[in-house]
XYZ file of C-alpha atoms in Angstrom:
112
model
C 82.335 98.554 9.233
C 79.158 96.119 8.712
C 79.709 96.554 5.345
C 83.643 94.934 5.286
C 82.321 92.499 8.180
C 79.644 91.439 5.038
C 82.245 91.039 2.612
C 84.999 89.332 4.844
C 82.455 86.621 5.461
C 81.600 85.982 2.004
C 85.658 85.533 1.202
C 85.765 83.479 3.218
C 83.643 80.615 2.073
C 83.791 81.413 -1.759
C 83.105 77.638 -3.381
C 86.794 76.222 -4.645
C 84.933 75.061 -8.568
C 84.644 77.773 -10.857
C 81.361 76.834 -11.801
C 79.939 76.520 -8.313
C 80.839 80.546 -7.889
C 77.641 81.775 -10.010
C 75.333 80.419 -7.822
C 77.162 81.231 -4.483
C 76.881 84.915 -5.916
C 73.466 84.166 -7.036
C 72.908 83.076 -3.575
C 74.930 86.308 -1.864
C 72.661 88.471 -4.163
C 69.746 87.736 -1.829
C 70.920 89.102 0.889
C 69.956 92.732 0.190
C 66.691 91.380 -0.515
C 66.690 89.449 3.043
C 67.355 92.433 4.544
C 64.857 94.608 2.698
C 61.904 92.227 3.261
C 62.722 91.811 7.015
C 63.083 95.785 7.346
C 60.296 96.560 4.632
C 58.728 99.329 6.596
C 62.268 101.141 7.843
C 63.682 100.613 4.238
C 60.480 102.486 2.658
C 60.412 105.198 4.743
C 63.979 105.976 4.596
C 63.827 105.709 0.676
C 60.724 107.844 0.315
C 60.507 112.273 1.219
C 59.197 111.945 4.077
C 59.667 113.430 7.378
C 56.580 112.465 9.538
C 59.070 109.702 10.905
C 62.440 111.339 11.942
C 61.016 111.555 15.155
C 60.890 108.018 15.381
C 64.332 106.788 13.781
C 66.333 109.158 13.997
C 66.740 110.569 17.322
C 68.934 110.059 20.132
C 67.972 107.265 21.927
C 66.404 107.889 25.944
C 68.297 107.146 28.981
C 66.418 104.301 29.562
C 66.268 102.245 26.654
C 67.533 99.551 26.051
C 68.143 97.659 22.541
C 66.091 94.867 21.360
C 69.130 93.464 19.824
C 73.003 93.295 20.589
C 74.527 96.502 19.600
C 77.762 96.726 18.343
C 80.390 99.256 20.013
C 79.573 102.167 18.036
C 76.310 101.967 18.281
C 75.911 101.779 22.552
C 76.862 105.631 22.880
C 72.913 106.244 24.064
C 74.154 110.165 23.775
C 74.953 109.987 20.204
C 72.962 107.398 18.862
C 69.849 106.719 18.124
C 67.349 103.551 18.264
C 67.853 102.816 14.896
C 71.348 103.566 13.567
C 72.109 99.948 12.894
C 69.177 99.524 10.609
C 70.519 102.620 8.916
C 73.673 100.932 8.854
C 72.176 97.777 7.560
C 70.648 98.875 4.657
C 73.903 100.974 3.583
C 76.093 97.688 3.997
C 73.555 95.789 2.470
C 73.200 98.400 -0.654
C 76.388 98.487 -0.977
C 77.494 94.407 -0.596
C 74.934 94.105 -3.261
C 76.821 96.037 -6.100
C 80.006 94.167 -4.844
C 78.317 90.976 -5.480
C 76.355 91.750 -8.365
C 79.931 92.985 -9.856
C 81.487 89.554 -8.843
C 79.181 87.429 -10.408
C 78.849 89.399 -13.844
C 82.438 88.919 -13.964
C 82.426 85.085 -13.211
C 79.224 85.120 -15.499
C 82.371 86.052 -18.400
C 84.258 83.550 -18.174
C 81.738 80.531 -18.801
């Protein structure tokens, strides 16, 4: 869902010139980074083998927490979620918008 919400954005204010659309993908690019650099520690440990974490990310959330930002409406079941599903979430979309823009701006990168 994040990862179409990502994507529907970017549509929406592609630059009208040709020429400007390499460095709005240039620019779109950086988002994975953004996210990586915000999220460094998160994005490590999920990349890496370990497990000494899990604990941490990955289980459901207690009855009494409560987010430290706005959750969207698949992520407020506190029964089935846990306290970090949108970062997991996050990084996938992120990942993911990445090749999409990479793939748009190689092909823009073509025609010039």
């Amino acid at each position: 869902m994040q990862y179409f919400t990502i994507i529907s954005e970017a549509l929406l204010f592609i630059p009208d010139k040709r020429e400007n659309e390499i460095t709005y993908w240039e620019e779109e690019m950086k988002r994975y980074d953004f996210f990586y650099n915000k999220h460094g520690e998160f994005v490590a440990y999920y990349k890496s083998d370990k497990y000494d974490l899990d604990a941490t990310y990955f289980t459901k959330a207690p009855k009494n927490w409560q987010p430290v930002i706005a959750m969207m409406r698949y992520d407020s079941d506190k029964k089935f979620c846990s306290t970090h599903d949108w970062l997991v979430r996050g990084l996938v979309a992120h990942k993911m918008y990445n090749e999409y823009a990479k793939g748009r701006w190689e092909r823009i990168r073509c025609w010039f």
